[in-house]
Amino acid sequence: MEPPLTGVVAAHRRLVEVIADLDDAGVLEPSLLPGWTRGHVLAHLADAARARARVVEHALRGEVVALWEPGERDAVIEATASRSADEHRAATAEHGGRLEEVWAGVGDWDAPVLGGGVDLVPAVFTRWREVWIHLVDLDLGVRPAEWGAEFAAHVVDVLLPRLPEGVAVRAVDVPRTWGSGTEVVGGVRDLAAWLAGREPDTPLAGPLPELGPWPAYPTRR
């Protein structure tokens, strides 16, 4: 599949819009993620963009670097979560823009493996997911209803392994059924939200089983 570069750019633009009027007090308010303020979510999104850009920059030179060193991710989030709203806006724009710029420098996305043995495609899908899902977590007005149908179907594809055996999900607004067995039925965005552990906008029909752990990220999807 082609990496969703335009989808990531759209998600970045929406993130910038959503936090445009956020003030310092709002940064410190709880997000929808237990134990995390809005500042924690924004710190994570900014640093994830920074780290992903760094990996690509090195890969294009034939070098392999870790996304984060052990403990680095959590340490950066904790150290930067309480920044001012203006500082969060600046980091969001800077690191998101840098990631878009380095991706623009990738010459051949069709190659299964690029510089240094690093497959760069999965990170684009991961970024697409993390920005749109965490936009909901910020609790600043974005809900799963705003997700595109293609994006929501992609989330279902990736998170389907969370379903126990014998359970299927069926979308009523797109012609898609995933799996087989007892059906959980609803809009594709609501199914995606539920599988991602977020509250659907419209209740789903059918018995809702306990979901398993998040799967390991696929190599290309």
XYZ file of N, CA and C in Angstrom:
663
model
N 0.833 -1.194 0.000
C 0.000 0.000 0.000
C 0.873 1.250 0.000
N 0.364 2.308 -0.648
C 1.069 3.573 -0.628
C 1.004 4.165 0.779
N 2.104 4.695 1.273
C 2.059 5.311 2.597
C 1.128 6.528 2.587
N 0.314 6.722 3.614
C -0.691 7.799 3.620
C -0.080 9.154 3.975
N 0.805 9.632 3.134
C 1.496 10.883 3.424
C 0.524 12.058 3.508
N -0.423 12.126 2.578
C -1.376 13.229 2.621
C -2.283 13.118 3.840
N -2.568 11.885 4.260
C -3.374 11.697 5.460
C -2.665 12.201 6.703
N -1.359 11.979 6.767
C -0.593 12.474 7.907
C -0.545 13.996 7.902
N -0.343 14.584 6.736
C -0.323 16.050 6.650
C -1.659 16.627 7.113
N -2.760 16.018 6.689
C -4.072 16.492 7.118
C -4.243 16.364 8.625
N -3.762 15.265 9.187
C -3.849 15.074 10.636
C -3.019 16.117 11.367
N -1.821 16.398 10.866
C -0.982 17.434 11.469
C -1.682 18.792 11.427
N -2.283 19.117 10.293
C -2.966 20.412 10.166
C -4.134 20.492 11.147
N -4.844 19.401 11.301
C -5.975 19.408 12.240
C -5.485 19.573 13.665
N -4.376 18.941 14.002
C -3.808 19.090 15.332
C -3.441 20.544 15.608
N -2.803 21.200 14.648
C -2.448 22.610 14.812
C -3.696 23.458 15.030
N -4.751 23.173 14.272
C -6.003 23.926 14.438
C -6.602 23.726 15.817
N -6.609 22.490 16.277
C -7.280 22.155 17.531
C -6.622 22.830 18.729
N -5.292 22.972 18.690
C -4.600 23.543 19.851
C -4.324 25.031 19.688
N -4.861 25.644 18.633
C -4.566 27.053 18.359
C -4.973 27.965 19.506
N -6.081 27.667 20.171
C -6.579 28.524 21.243
C -6.367 27.929 22.630
N -5.602 26.858 22.717
C -5.355 26.237 24.016
C -4.525 27.174 24.882
N -4.918 27.311 26.152
C -4.140 28.151 27.055
C -3.356 27.285 28.036
N -2.557 27.946 28.870
C -1.673 27.201 29.768
C -2.450 26.342 30.750
N -3.585 26.839 31.231
C -4.392 26.050 32.160
C -4.940 24.808 31.471
N -5.340 24.954 30.213
C -5.872 23.822 29.471
C -4.845 22.740 29.237
N -3.582 23.122 29.101
C -2.512 22.138 28.929
C -2.449 21.191 30.114
N -2.711 21.718 31.302
C -2.575 20.933 32.532
C -3.830 20.135 32.875
N -4.900 20.331 32.131
C -6.135 19.585 32.400
C -6.005 18.143 31.916
N -6.790 17.237 32.506
C -6.694 15.826 32.116
C -7.096 15.598 30.660
N -6.402 14.699 30.019
C -6.839 14.197 28.721
C -7.762 13.012 28.977
N -8.180 12.357 27.913
C -9.004 11.153 28.065
C -8.165 9.913 28.342
N -6.848 10.059 28.368
C -5.968 8.942 28.700
C -5.682 8.968 30.199
N -5.966 7.902 30.898
C -5.757 7.886 32.353
C -4.324 8.267 32.730
N -4.212 9.227 33.640
C -2.907 9.626 34.138
C -2.169 10.635 33.281
N -2.704 10.970 32.133
C -2.054 11.918 31.232
C -2.864 13.200 31.109
N -2.181 14.340 31.230
C -2.788 15.620 30.912
C -2.764 15.825 29.401
N -3.409 16.900 28.968
C -3.286 17.249 27.543
C -1.822 17.498 27.188
N -1.087 18.066 28.138
C 0.332 18.308 27.880
C 1.108 17.039 27.628
N 0.764 15.959 28.331
C 1.424 14.676 28.085
C 1.150 14.194 26.654
N -0.100 14.319 26.216
C -0.443 13.878 24.863
C 0.319 14.698 23.829
N 0.347 16.015 24.015
C 1.047 16.872 23.060
C 2.549 16.614 23.079
N 3.104 16.395 24.268
C 4.536 16.091 24.362
C 4.856 14.797 23.622
N 3.997 13.807 23.785
C 4.205 12.536 23.090
C 4.145 12.713 21.577
N 3.143 13.448 21.089
C 3.002 13.616 19.647
C 4.186 14.376 19.051
N 4.632 15.412 19.734
C 5.759 16.188 19.219
C 7.034 15.359 19.221
N 7.294 14.655 20.317
C 8.541 13.905 20.380
C 8.520 12.694 19.461
N 7.348 12.090 19.255
C 7.266 10.981 18.305
C 7.614 11.461 16.905
N 7.153 12.661 16.536
C 7.507 13.214 15.225
C 9.011 13.458 15.137
N 9.586 14.008 16.200
C 11.034 14.248 16.223
C 11.811 12.940 16.053
N 11.412 11.934 16.830
C 12.127 10.660 16.794
C 11.986 9.978 15.439
N 10.799 10.029 14.854
C 10.594 9.385 13.552
C 11.391 10.105 12.462
N 11.431 11.426 12.530
C 12.217 12.174 11.547
C 13.695 11.810 11.648
N 14.188 11.668 12.846
C 15.590 11.318 13.054
C 15.912 9.948 12.450
N 15.009 8.993 12.632
C 15.220 7.662 12.058
C 15.320 7.738 10.538
N 14.427 8.521 9.924
C 14.441 8.629 8.464
C 15.715 9.322 7.983
N 16.077 10.402 8.651
C 17.303 11.119 8.257
C 18.509 10.186 8.268
N 18.631 9.378 9.286
C 19.748 8.446 9.358
C 19.605 7.326 8.318
N 18.374 6.823 8.148
C 18.169 5.732 7.190
C 18.538 6.152 5.780
N 18.236 7.385 5.418
C 18.564 7.859 4.079
C 20.064 8.020 3.880
N 20.818 8.004 4.969
C 22.289 8.002 4.879
C 22.852 6.597 5.053
N 21.959 5.613 5.122
C 22.401 4.238 5.270
C 22.724 3.855 6.693
N 22.182 4.589 7.655
C 22.471 4.347 9.060
C 21.210 3.914 9.800
N 21.373 3.099 10.812
C 20.257 2.626 11.618
C 20.399 3.174 13.026
N 19.362 3.855 13.492
C 19.337 4.337 14.876
C 18.017 3.905 15.507
N 18.027 3.771 16.817
C 16.809 3.408 17.534
C 15.830 4.576 17.531
N 14.533 4.242 17.512
C 13.512 5.284 17.606
C 13.684 6.052 18.914
N 13.832 5.314 20.013
C 14.158 5.890 21.310
C 15.152 4.959 22.003
N 16.031 5.518 22.764
C 16.863 4.719 23.649
C 16.016 4.263 24.834
N 16.425 3.212 25.547
C 15.617 2.725 26.676
C 15.298 3.849 27.668
N 14.019 4.017 27.935
C 13.571 5.018 28.893
C 13.461 6.425 28.350
N 13.968 6.660 27.134
C 14.000 8.015 26.596
C 12.605 8.566 26.329
N 11.749 7.749 25.742
C 10.410 8.221 25.382
C 9.671 8.772 26.592
N 9.576 7.976 27.642
C 8.823 8.404 28.821
C 9.485 9.593 29.500
N 10.812 9.610 29.508
C 11.530 10.715 30.150
C 11.255 12.032 29.436
N 11.260 12.010 28.115
C 10.995 13.232 27.357
C 9.568 13.714 27.593
N 8.612 12.789 27.595
C 7.220 13.178 27.824
C 7.064 13.846 29.182
N 7.618 13.229 30.206
C 7.487 13.794 31.551
C 8.188 15.141 31.653
N 9.311 15.292 30.979
C 10.086 16.529 31.072
C 9.427 17.686 30.333
N 8.601 17.383 29.329
C 8.066 18.454 28.482
C 6.554 18.614 28.574
N 5.885 17.755 29.299
C 4.421 17.809 29.357
C 3.901 19.131 29.906
N 4.605 19.729 30.852
C 4.114 20.936 31.510
C 4.576 22.224 30.836
N 5.087 22.139 29.634
C 5.436 23.344 28.891
C 4.210 24.238 28.710
N 4.452 25.485 28.418
C 3.346 26.400 28.155
C 2.631 26.007 26.871
N 1.432 26.530 26.690
C 0.674 26.253 25.473
C 1.441 26.726 24.242
N 2.065 27.897 24.333
C 2.832 28.397 23.193
C 4.007 27.486 22.870
N 4.661 26.963 23.895
C 5.773 26.054 23.669
C 5.299 24.758 23.026
N 4.147 24.262 23.446
C 3.593 23.056 22.817
C 3.232 23.328 21.359
N 2.652 24.491 21.092
C 2.316 24.815 19.706
C 3.572 24.885 18.844
N 4.621 25.481 19.376
C 5.862 25.589 18.610
C 6.476 24.216 18.345
N 6.489 23.347 19.365
C 7.061 22.004 19.186
C 6.229 21.180 18.218
N 4.901 21.314 18.308
C 4.017 20.587 17.397
C 4.297 20.968 15.953
N 4.397 22.264 15.689
C 4.641 22.725 14.324
C 6.040 22.362 13.842
N 7.039 22.549 14.708
C 8.418 22.288 14.313
C 8.645 20.821 13.968
N 8.265 19.932 14.871
C 8.596 18.521 14.675
C 7.691 17.866 13.634
N 6.423 18.272 13.592
C 5.550 17.764 12.535
C 6.039 18.194 11.166
N 6.445 19.458 11.055
C 6.963 19.945 9.777
C 8.249 19.258 9.374
N 9.118 19.007 10.341
C 10.379 18.323 10.045
C 10.122 16.911 9.541
N 9.166 16.219 10.147
C 8.858 14.862 9.710
C 8.316 14.863 8.286
N 7.418 15.791 7.985
C 6.889 15.883 6.627
C 8.009 16.170 5.631
N 8.938 17.018 6.017
C 10.038 17.390 5.119
C 10.948 16.202 4.823
N 11.294 15.428 5.841
C 12.202 14.306 5.573
C 11.494 13.211 4.782
N 10.205 13.014 5.034
C 9.463 12.050 4.224
C 9.410 12.489 2.759
N 9.327 13.792 2.537
C 9.299 14.303 1.165
C 10.599 13.994 0.434
N 11.665 13.741 1.186
C 12.946 13.432 0.580
C 13.155 11.969 0.262
N 12.184 11.124 0.576
C 12.292 9.697 0.254
C 11.981 9.514 -1.227
N 12.911 8.981 -1.949
C 12.750 8.894 -3.390
C 11.936 7.716 -3.880
N 11.958 6.592 -3.164
C 11.315 5.374 -3.664
C 10.616 4.659 -2.525
N 9.330 4.927 -2.372
C 8.550 4.271 -1.322
C 8.195 2.835 -1.690
N 8.368 2.472 -2.973
C 8.031 1.111 -3.395
C 9.093 0.100 -2.988
N 10.295 0.570 -2.709
C 11.346 -0.347 -2.276
C 10.979 -0.920 -0.920
N 11.000 -2.240 -0.771
C 10.592 -2.836 0.508
C 11.509 -2.461 1.655
N 12.768 -2.206 1.359
C 13.721 -1.838 2.406
C 14.548 -0.669 1.893
N 14.610 0.387 2.702
C 15.392 1.551 2.328
C 16.626 1.637 3.210
N 17.418 2.677 3.019
C 18.735 2.834 3.619
C 18.929 2.200 4.979
N 20.006 1.499 5.126
C 20.371 0.905 6.401
C 19.496 -0.247 6.823
N 18.722 -0.819 5.902
C 17.860 -1.937 6.262
C 16.610 -1.534 7.007
N 16.226 -0.260 6.938
C 15.046 0.241 7.651
C 13.885 0.358 6.672
N 12.781 -0.287 6.989
C 11.564 -0.155 6.192
C 10.829 1.082 6.702
N 10.726 2.105 5.868
C 10.184 3.383 6.312
C 8.672 3.486 6.208
N 8.029 2.602 5.463
C 6.598 2.722 5.223
C 5.752 2.568 6.489
N 5.997 1.559 7.336
C 5.114 1.382 8.496
C 5.015 2.604 9.395
N 6.087 3.377 9.506
C 6.060 4.548 10.377
C 5.048 5.585 9.913
N 4.795 5.651 8.604
C 3.810 6.608 8.101
C 2.416 6.201 8.567
N 2.119 4.908 8.471
C 0.828 4.425 8.957
C 0.701 4.615 10.463
N 1.783 4.361 11.184
C 1.748 4.544 12.634
C 1.477 5.998 12.986
N 2.146 6.913 12.304
C 1.927 8.337 12.579
C 0.497 8.736 12.255
N -0.034 8.246 11.172
C -1.428 8.517 10.783
C -2.364 8.121 11.919
N -2.150 6.926 12.461
C -3.006 6.446 13.548
C -2.812 7.264 14.817
N -1.566 7.489 15.194
C -1.333 8.091 16.507
C -1.869 9.521 16.564
N -1.766 10.271 15.475
C -2.237 11.655 15.524
C -3.759 11.706 15.612
N -4.446 10.959 14.736
C -5.914 11.028 14.764
C -6.490 10.447 16.045
N -5.918 9.371 16.545
C -6.441 8.785 17.785
C -6.165 9.704 18.969
N -4.974 10.276 19.032
C -4.662 11.170 20.145
C -5.365 12.515 20.025
N -5.798 12.901 18.833
C -6.649 14.084 18.711
C -7.934 13.899 19.520
N -8.463 12.693 19.513
C -9.641 12.394 20.344
C -9.261 12.473 21.819
N -8.106 11.924 22.165
C -7.677 11.894 23.567
C -7.487 13.284 24.156
N -7.184 14.272 23.325
C -7.008 15.636 23.828
C -8.301 16.212 24.395
N -9.438 15.668 24.008
C -10.739 16.127 24.512
C -10.940 17.617 24.230
N -10.653 17.988 23.000
C -10.816 19.377 22.568
C -11.797 19.492 21.407
N -12.698 18.531 21.322
C -13.762 18.612 20.326
C -13.679 17.627 19.184
N -12.549 16.985 18.980
C -12.436 15.979 17.916
C -12.968 14.658 18.440
N -13.857 14.047 17.683
C -14.434 12.768 18.034
C -14.201 11.788 16.879
N -14.367 10.486 17.109
C -14.175 9.523 16.016
C -15.034 9.801 14.792
N -16.161 10.485 14.971
C -17.009 10.818 13.821
C -16.253 11.632 12.778
N -15.190 12.306 13.188
C -14.407 13.118 12.265
C -13.408 12.292 11.466
N -13.142 11.076 11.891
C -12.196 10.240 11.158
C -12.745 9.912 9.777
N -11.899 9.825 8.799
C -12.324 9.376 7.488
C -12.639 7.882 7.508
N -13.519 7.461 6.607
C -13.892 6.047 6.555
C -12.692 5.168 6.219
N -11.833 5.643 5.316
C -10.643 4.863 4.951
C -9.731 4.701 6.160
N -9.552 5.783 6.914
C -8.721 5.710 8.107
C -9.316 4.741 9.114
N -10.626 4.845 9.348
C -11.266 3.978 10.333
C -11.151 2.512 9.934
N -11.337 2.217 8.646
C -11.200 0.832 8.189
C -9.769 0.340 8.387
N -8.807 1.217 8.167
C -7.406 0.857 8.412
C -7.187 0.521 9.885
N -7.745 1.311 10.793
C -7.598 1.039 12.224
C -8.196 -0.321 12.566
N -9.358 -0.629 12.005
C -9.964 -1.940 12.252
C -9.046 -3.044 11.732
N -8.511 -2.867 10.527
C -7.589 -3.865 9.969
C -6.443 -4.164 10.940
N -5.853 -3.101 11.466
C -4.669 -3.255 12.308
C -5.013 -3.836 13.671
N -6.153 -3.436 14.230
C -6.499 -3.833 15.597
C -7.389 -5.068 15.670
N -7.695 -5.654 14.531
C -8.548 -6.844 14.526
C -8.016 -7.972 15.405
N -6.685 -8.157 15.523
C -6.197 -9.216 16.410
C -6.614 -9.055 17.867
N -7.133 -7.902 18.256
C -7.608 -7.736 19.623
C -8.897 -8.523 19.897
N -9.605 -8.895 18.817
C -10.859 -9.626 18.987
C -10.591 -11.066 19.418
N -11.395 -11.576 20.343
C -11.258 -12.995 20.678
C -11.764 -13.860 19.531
N -11.379 -15.105 19.532
C -11.803 -16.038 18.486
C -13.322 -16.163 18.498
N -13.903 -16.228 17.302
C -15.345 -16.407 17.185
C -16.146 -15.118 17.231
N -15.463 -13.976 17.129
C -16.143 -12.679 17.122
C -15.770 -11.948 15.845
N -16.769 -11.349 15.214
C -16.560 -10.564 14.005
C -17.054 -9.144 14.236
N -16.600 -8.224 13.398
C -17.148 -6.871 13.409
C -17.688 -6.568 12.019
N -18.882 -5.952 11.986
C -19.518 -5.616 10.704
C -19.893 -4.144 10.697
N -19.425 -3.445 9.662
C -19.734 -2.027 9.513
C -21.043 -1.867 8.752
N -21.863 -0.949 9.210
C -23.158 -0.721 8.554
C -23.087 0.399 7.529
N -22.005 1.166 7.522
C -21.916 2.311 6.614
C -20.904 2.109 5.496
N -20.120 1.042 5.559
C -19.260 0.630 4.456
C -19.441 -0.875 4.310
N -19.290 -1.421 3.103
C -19.538 -2.848 2.901
C -18.373 -3.704 3.370
N -18.159 -3.738 4.689
C -17.031 -4.495 5.212
C -17.454 -5.297 6.434
N -17.021 -6.553 6.455
C -17.117 -7.395 7.647
C -15.738 -7.990 7.882
N -15.297 -7.953 9.116
C -13.990 -8.501 9.476
C -14.195 -9.698 10.391
N -13.555 -10.812 10.076
C -13.653 -11.984 10.921
C -14.945 -12.753 10.699
N -15.181 -13.739 11.546
C -16.394 -14.550 11.455
C -16.820 -14.948 12.851
N -18.131 -15.126 13.002
C -18.666 -15.509 14.300
C -19.692 -14.502 14.777
N -19.885 -14.417 16.066
C -20.826 -13.476 16.653
C -20.419 -12.056 16.284
N -21.373 -11.278 15.779
C -21.028 -9.976 15.218
C -21.213 -8.830 16.208
N -20.246 -7.928 16.193
C -20.383 -6.606 16.784
C -20.633 -5.663 15.610
N -21.725 -4.906 15.669
C -22.194 -4.157 14.505
C -22.242 -2.665 14.822
N -21.816 -1.848 13.859
C -21.893 -0.400 14.021
C -21.219 0.306 12.876
N -21.171 1.625 12.958
C -20.447 2.400 11.962
C -18.958 2.095 12.031
N -18.285 2.223 10.902
C -16.871 1.843 10.857
C -16.043 2.702 11.803
N -16.407 3.963 11.970
C -15.664 4.837 12.889
C -15.872 4.399 14.333
N -17.088 3.993 14.656
C -17.372 3.534 16.012
C -16.689 2.201 16.306
N -16.645 1.328 15.306
C -15.932 0.065 15.484
C -14.446 0.318 15.705
N -13.889 1.247 14.930
C -12.472 1.569 15.080
C -12.194 2.159 16.460
N -13.068 3.053 16.902
C -12.877 3.664 18.217
C -12.908 2.605 19.316
N -13.858 1.704 19.240
C -13.976 0.653 20.262
C -12.732 -0.235 20.271
N -12.284 -0.647 19.097
C -11.102 -1.493 19.039
C -9.854 -0.757 19.539
N -9.860 0.573 19.404
C -8.734 1.373 19.884
C -8.875 1.736 21.356
N -9.922 1.246 22.000
C -10.107 1.518 23.414
C -10.683 2.887 23.702
N -11.303 3.505 22.695
C -11.927 4.804 22.866
C -13.447 4.669 22.805
N -14.145 5.670 23.315
C -15.598 5.610 23.387
C -16.200 5.889 22.021
N -17.009 4.964 21.469
C -17.670 5.243 20.194
C -18.667 6.393 20.338
N -18.927 7.082 19.256
C -19.935 8.146 19.274
C -21.343 7.582 19.324
N -21.536 6.423 18.709
C -22.841 5.748 18.705
C -22.636 4.338 19.247
N -23.465 3.902 20.181
C -23.277 2.564 20.759
C -23.293 1.479 19.693
N -22.475 0.475 19.898
C -22.412 -0.664 18.998
C -23.469 -1.689 19.381
N -23.905 -2.467 18.397
C -24.889 -3.522 18.631
C -24.175 -4.857 18.769
N -24.736 -5.685 19.641
C -24.161 -7.012 19.858
C -23.376 -7.057 21.147
N -23.114 -8.233 21.659
C -22.326 -8.355 22.881
C -20.886 -7.909 22.631
N -20.372 -7.079 23.518
C -19.015 -6.567 23.364
C -18.064 -7.396 24.222
N -17.223 -8.178 23.601
C -16.305 -9.016 24.376
C -15.154 -8.193 24.939
N -14.454 -8.751 25.870
C -13.231 -8.120 26.354
C -12.172 -8.223 25.270
N -11.509 -7.127 25.011
C -10.508 -7.097 23.954
C -9.150 -7.547 24.473
N -8.387 -8.134 23.586
C -7.042 -8.539 23.925
C -6.073 -7.367 23.837
N -4.779 -7.621 24.021
C -3.781 -6.550 23.969
C -3.625 -6.005 22.557
N -3.063 -4.824 22.493
C -2.756 -4.260 21.186
C -1.743 -5.151 20.484
N -1.933 -5.381 19.190
C -0.975 -6.227 18.460
C 0.323 -5.485 18.186
N 1.340 -6.233 17.892
C 2.571 -5.611 17.405
C 2.272 -4.950 16.070
N 2.910 -3.818 15.820
C 2.639 -3.110 14.568
C 3.042 -3.964 13.383
N 2.209 -3.985 12.334
C 2.567 -4.753 11.131
C 3.713 -4.094 10.400
N 4.362 -4.864 9.550
C 5.484 -4.313 8.788
C 4.993 -3.376 7.712
N 3.971 -3.762 6.988
C 3.395 -2.890 5.956
C 1.900 -3.115 5.935
N 1.136 -2.022 6.199
C -0.322 -2.178 6.190
C -0.973 -0.829 6.087
